Short mmCIF file of C-alpha atoms and ligand atoms in Angstrom, two decimals:
data_model
loop_
_atom_site.label_atom_id
_atom_site.label_comp_id
_atom_site.label_asym_id
_atom_site.label_seq_id
_atom_site.Cartn_x
_atom_site.Cartn_y
_atom_site.Cartn_z
CA MET A 1 18.35 137.21 164.69
CA GLN A 2 15.22 137.91 165.68
CA LEU A 3 11.89 135.84 164.97
CA THR A 4 8.49 135.86 165.95
CA LEU A 5 6.17 132.87 166.21
CA GLU A 6 4.82 133.21 162.75
CA ASP A 7 8.56 132.70 161.68
CA LEU A 8 9.30 130.44 163.86
CA GLN A 9 6.33 128.27 162.73
CA ALA A 10 7.42 128.48 158.90
CA ARG A 11 10.95 126.33 160.02
CA PRO A 12 11.57 123.36 159.42
CA ALA A 13 10.29 120.88 162.33
CA ALA A 14 14.11 119.64 163.26
CA TYR A 15 15.23 123.50 162.99
CA ARG A 16 12.45 124.23 165.28
CA ARG A 17 13.29 121.58 168.37
CA ASP A 18 16.99 122.45 168.32
CA LEU A 19 16.90 126.32 168.63
CA ILE A 20 13.36 126.43 171.03
CA ASN A 21 15.42 123.32 173.02
CA THR A 22 18.43 125.17 173.03
CA LEU A 23 17.57 128.87 173.33
CA PRO A 24 17.34 128.72 176.60
CA GLY A 25 20.76 127.74 177.73
CA PRO A 26 22.34 124.47 179.39
CA ARG A 27 20.07 122.68 181.65
CA GLY A 28 20.66 119.33 184.25
CA VAL A 29 20.60 116.47 182.42
CA HIS A 30 19.85 112.98 184.36
CA LEU A 31 19.40 109.36 183.72
CA ILE A 32 15.86 108.01 185.19
CA GLY A 33 16.08 104.59 186.13
CA THR A 34 13.18 102.80 186.10
CA LYS A 35 11.97 98.89 186.65
CA GLY A 36 8.86 97.33 184.96
CA TYR A 37 5.99 95.50 186.28
CA LYS A 38 7.90 91.97 184.73
CA GLY A 39 11.34 93.54 186.25
CA THR A 40 12.45 95.01 183.24
CA GLU A 41 15.02 97.26 183.90
CA ASN A 42 15.09 100.62 182.19
CA LEU A 43 17.04 103.67 181.66
CA ALA A 44 16.22 106.93 179.19
CA VAL A 45 18.34 110.13 179.46
CA PHE A 46 16.04 112.92 179.98
CA SER A 47 17.40 116.81 180.04
CA SER A 48 13.77 118.81 181.84
CA VAL A 49 14.49 117.83 185.44
CA VAL A 50 13.71 120.65 188.10
CA HIS A 51 13.57 121.95 191.54
CA VAL A 52 9.42 122.17 192.17
CA GLY A 53 10.55 122.68 196.44
CA ALA A 54 12.80 121.50 198.86
CA SER A 55 9.98 120.65 202.10
CA PRO A 56 9.08 118.53 201.58
CA PRO A 57 11.67 117.27 198.69
CA LEU A 58 9.89 117.34 195.13
CA LEU A 59 11.57 117.61 191.59
CA GLY A 60 9.57 117.13 188.51
CA PHE A 61 10.36 116.57 184.90
CA ILE A 62 8.65 117.14 181.86
CA MET A 63 7.69 113.83 179.65
CA ARG A 64 7.09 113.41 176.16
CA PRO A 65 3.19 112.75 175.05
CA LEU A 66 1.70 109.42 175.01
CA THR A 67 1.25 108.84 171.35
CA VAL A 68 4.38 105.78 171.35
CA PRO A 69 5.20 103.81 174.59
CA ARG A 70 7.13 105.81 176.93
CA HIS A 71 8.98 102.95 178.79
CA THR A 72 9.79 105.51 181.52
CA TYR A 73 6.46 106.70 182.21
CA HIS A 74 4.72 103.17 182.35
CA HIS A 75 6.49 101.80 184.28
CA ILE A 76 6.85 104.81 186.86
CA LYS A 77 3.14 104.06 186.93
CA ALA A 78 2.95 100.48 187.36
CA ASN A 79 5.84 100.47 190.32
CA GLN A 80 6.09 104.47 191.50
CA TRP A 81 9.37 104.62 192.21
CA PHE A 82 12.42 105.90 189.94
CA THR A 83 15.79 107.08 190.61
CA LEU A 84 17.83 110.05 188.88
CA ASN A 85 21.75 109.70 188.24
CA THR A 86 23.94 112.63 187.16
CA LEU A 87 26.26 112.40 184.37
CA HIS A 88 29.85 112.63 184.20
CA PRO A 89 32.21 112.53 181.33
CA ASP A 90 33.13 109.03 181.42
CA ILE A 91 29.83 107.46 181.46
CA LEU A 92 28.96 110.27 178.46
CA GLU A 93 28.14 108.19 174.95
CA ALA A 94 26.61 105.19 177.24
CA ALA A 95 24.26 108.05 178.45
CA HIS A 96 23.81 109.36 175.78
CA GLN A 97 22.58 105.90 174.07
CA THR A 98 19.62 105.72 176.63
CA SER A 99 17.44 107.62 174.12
CA ALA A 100 17.83 104.97 171.15
CA ASN A 101 14.55 103.71 171.00
CA TYR A 102 15.00 99.59 172.34
CA ALA A 103 12.00 97.36 172.57
CA ILE A 104 10.14 97.45 175.57
CA LYS A 105 12.07 93.71 177.25
CA ASP A 106 15.37 94.98 175.92
CA SER A 107 16.85 96.72 179.33
CA GLU A 108 19.06 99.81 178.41
CA PHE A 109 21.46 98.98 181.34
CA ALA A 110 22.73 96.03 179.08
CA ALA A 111 22.75 97.68 175.79
CA THR A 112 25.23 100.62 177.14
CA GLY A 113 26.98 98.61 179.85
CA LEU A 114 26.04 100.98 182.86
CA THR A 115 25.56 99.26 185.85
CA PRO A 116 22.06 98.48 187.69
CA GLN A 117 22.19 99.14 191.42
CA TYR A 118 19.98 98.68 194.23
CA SER A 119 19.25 100.30 197.19
CA ASP A 120 17.34 97.96 200.27
CA ARG A 121 14.22 100.63 199.78
CA CYS A 122 14.52 102.26 196.24
CA LYS A 123 12.49 99.30 193.55
CA ALA A 124 13.81 101.05 190.75
CA PRO A 125 17.92 100.71 189.88
CA TYR A 126 19.80 103.33 190.19
CA VAL A 127 23.12 103.57 187.77
CA LYS A 128 26.11 102.67 189.98
CA GLU A 129 28.56 104.74 187.37
CA SER A 130 26.50 107.95 188.69
CA ARG A 131 27.93 110.30 191.19
CA VAL A 132 24.69 111.73 192.32
CA LYS A 133 21.90 109.32 192.63
CA ILE A 134 18.39 109.99 193.84
CA GLY A 135 15.29 107.88 194.72
CA LEU A 136 12.15 108.68 194.97
CA THR A 137 8.26 107.64 194.62
CA LEU A 138 5.61 109.31 191.97
CA GLU A 139 3.29 112.34 194.06
CA GLU A 140 1.80 113.73 190.78
CA GLU A 141 0.99 114.00 187.38
CA HIS A 142 0.04 116.80 185.39
CA HIS A 143 -1.03 117.15 181.90
CA ILE A 144 0.04 119.96 180.03
CA GLY A 145 -2.65 120.88 177.46
CA GLY A 146 -0.52 122.90 175.49
CA ASN A 147 0.95 119.94 173.91
CA GLY A 148 0.22 117.18 175.49
CA THR A 149 3.38 116.21 177.87
CA LEU A 150 3.42 115.66 181.39
CA PHE A 151 5.02 117.02 184.25
CA LEU A 152 5.66 114.22 186.70
CA ILE A 153 6.41 115.33 190.31
CA GLY A 154 8.21 112.61 191.81
CA ARG A 155 9.30 113.27 195.98
CA VAL A 156 12.91 112.37 197.00
CA GLN A 157 13.00 109.30 199.55
CA GLU A 158 17.06 108.78 199.75
CA ILE A 159 20.11 110.47 198.43
CA PHE A 160 23.34 109.02 197.66
CA VAL A 161 26.02 111.98 196.94
CA PRO A 162 29.89 111.22 197.86
CA ASP A 163 31.10 112.86 201.19
CA GLU A 164 33.67 115.17 199.90
CA ALA A 165 31.69 117.10 197.07
CA VAL A 166 29.06 117.66 199.73
CA ALA A 167 29.71 121.12 201.75
CA GLU A 168 28.70 121.64 205.78
CA SER A 169 25.98 123.90 203.98
CA GLY A 170 24.98 121.95 202.14
CA HIS A 171 25.83 123.14 198.98
CA VAL A 172 27.30 119.87 196.08
CA ASP A 173 30.46 121.07 194.32
CA HIS A 174 29.18 119.49 190.86
CA GLN A 175 32.49 120.94 189.37
CA LEU A 176 34.00 118.48 191.66
CA LEU A 177 31.57 115.45 190.25
CA ARG A 178 32.30 116.54 187.01
CA THR A 179 28.76 116.83 186.54
CA LEU A 180 27.27 117.36 182.70
CA THR A 181 24.55 119.49 181.63
CA VAL A 182 23.10 119.57 178.55
CA ALA A 183 21.98 122.25 175.52
CA GLY A 184 18.47 120.61 173.50
CA LEU A 185 19.23 117.06 172.83
CA ASP A 186 23.13 116.47 171.81
CA THR A 187 25.05 118.94 173.11
CA TYR A 188 26.74 118.11 176.59
CA GLN A 189 28.88 120.51 178.63
CA ARG A 190 31.18 120.75 181.47
CA THR A 191 30.51 123.01 185.01
CA THR A 192 33.20 124.73 185.38
CA ASP A 193 33.72 128.20 187.19
CA PRO A 194 31.16 128.78 189.44
CA VAL A 195 30.28 131.46 191.66
CA ARG A 196 28.85 131.89 194.71
CA LEU A 197 26.92 134.74 195.58
CA SER A 198 25.43 135.94 198.77
CA TYR A 199 21.69 136.16 199.79
CA ALA A 200 20.40 138.81 197.94
CA ARG A 201 18.09 141.40 200.01
CA PRO A 202 16.63 145.17 198.75
CA GLY A 203 19.57 147.60 199.08
CA ASN A 204 22.43 145.54 197.93
CA LYS A 205 24.57 147.04 195.59
CA ARG A 206 26.96 145.75 194.14
C1 FMN B 1 19.87 115.11 175.95
C2 FMN B 1 18.26 114.59 175.57
C3 FMN B 1 17.61 114.97 176.77
C4 FMN B 1 16.10 114.24 177.00
N1 FMN B 1 15.32 114.70 177.14
C5 FMN B 1 14.10 114.83 177.40
C6 FMN B 1 13.40 114.73 178.54
O1 FMN B 1 13.22 115.89 179.04
N2 FMN B 1 11.89 114.70 177.69
C7 FMN B 1 11.44 113.26 177.67
O2 FMN B 1 10.17 113.05 177.81
N3 FMN B 1 12.22 112.45 176.46
C8 FMN B 1 13.44 113.44 176.68
N4 FMN B 1 14.66 112.74 175.59
C9 FMN B 1 14.38 111.32 175.04
C10 FMN B 1 13.88 110.50 175.48
O3 FMN B 1 16.18 110.06 176.27
C11 FMN B 1 14.11 109.00 174.52
O4 FMN B 1 12.79 109.54 174.36
C12 FMN B 1 14.01 107.63 174.96
O5 FMN B 1 14.41 106.86 174.27
C13 FMN B 1 13.37 107.42 176.08
O6 FMN B 1 13.03 106.25 176.72
P1 FMN B 1 11.72 104.91 177.37
O7 FMN B 1 11.27 105.07 176.17
O8 FMN B 1 12.74 104.01 177.72
O9 FMN B 1 11.37 106.27 178.83
C14 FMN B 1 15.86 113.36 175.35
C15 FMN B 1 17.05 113.07 174.59
C16 FMN B 1 18.01 113.33 174.90
C17 FMN B 1 19.16 113.15 173.91
#
C-alpha cells in the first residue's frame, strides 16, 4: 500500500485516525493519575509517554487539544503532580475503560475498580495494581502549533518498581512485569522475546 498526504486526507476521519495511530508501531501505555483542586481523583489511559532525558529525569506526553475539558490536564495544572502507572493483563479492561468520558466529579478509580494509593510525597494517586509507578511534577508545557495538542513534561520525583524486576545495571525487566504496549487506541500487546545488544560503536560489524 502506498498513500500520499492527499490520498490520506480523502479517507474518512476514523480510518485516518486508526491508520496514523497504529502505523509507527506499538508504544508504551500508561495510566495517568491526577487529583483536582477539589480533591477529585482522576485516571486516564495515555499512549504518548516518551523519554525526554535521564539527567534530570524527564518524561513527557501528548495531551489532546483543550477543545473540551481535559480532566488530566486541569488537575495537573491545579496540583502540579501526576503519576504514570504501567498496564499488565490483569488490569487491562479496567485501564482501557478509563478512556471513557466520565464527568469531572466521577472518579475513574471508583468507576473501574482500580485502587488509589498514596505515598508521603506525591500529591497525586498511584494505581495500586500497577507494577511500575512513577511520581512526577509538572516541569514544562509546550503548545504544538500544527494541531493544537500540548506536550507536557514532568520531572520524575520518585519511582516504585518491584526489586526483582530491576537488574544491577538498572535495566527494568518489562517481560517479567508483563508490561503491555498498545498500537493505536485499542490494540494492546505483550512485550515478549527482548533482544539486548551491546552499545553500538562505529566499526562494529554484525
Ligand atoms: C489506548 C489509548 C491511548 C490514549 N492516549 C492518549 C494520549 O496520548 N493523549 C490524550 O490526550 N488522550 C489519549 N487517550 C484518550 C484519553 O484516555 C481520553 O481522552 C480520556 O477520557 C481522558 O480523560 P480525562 O478527561 O479524565 O483526562 C487515549 C485513549 C486510549 C484508549
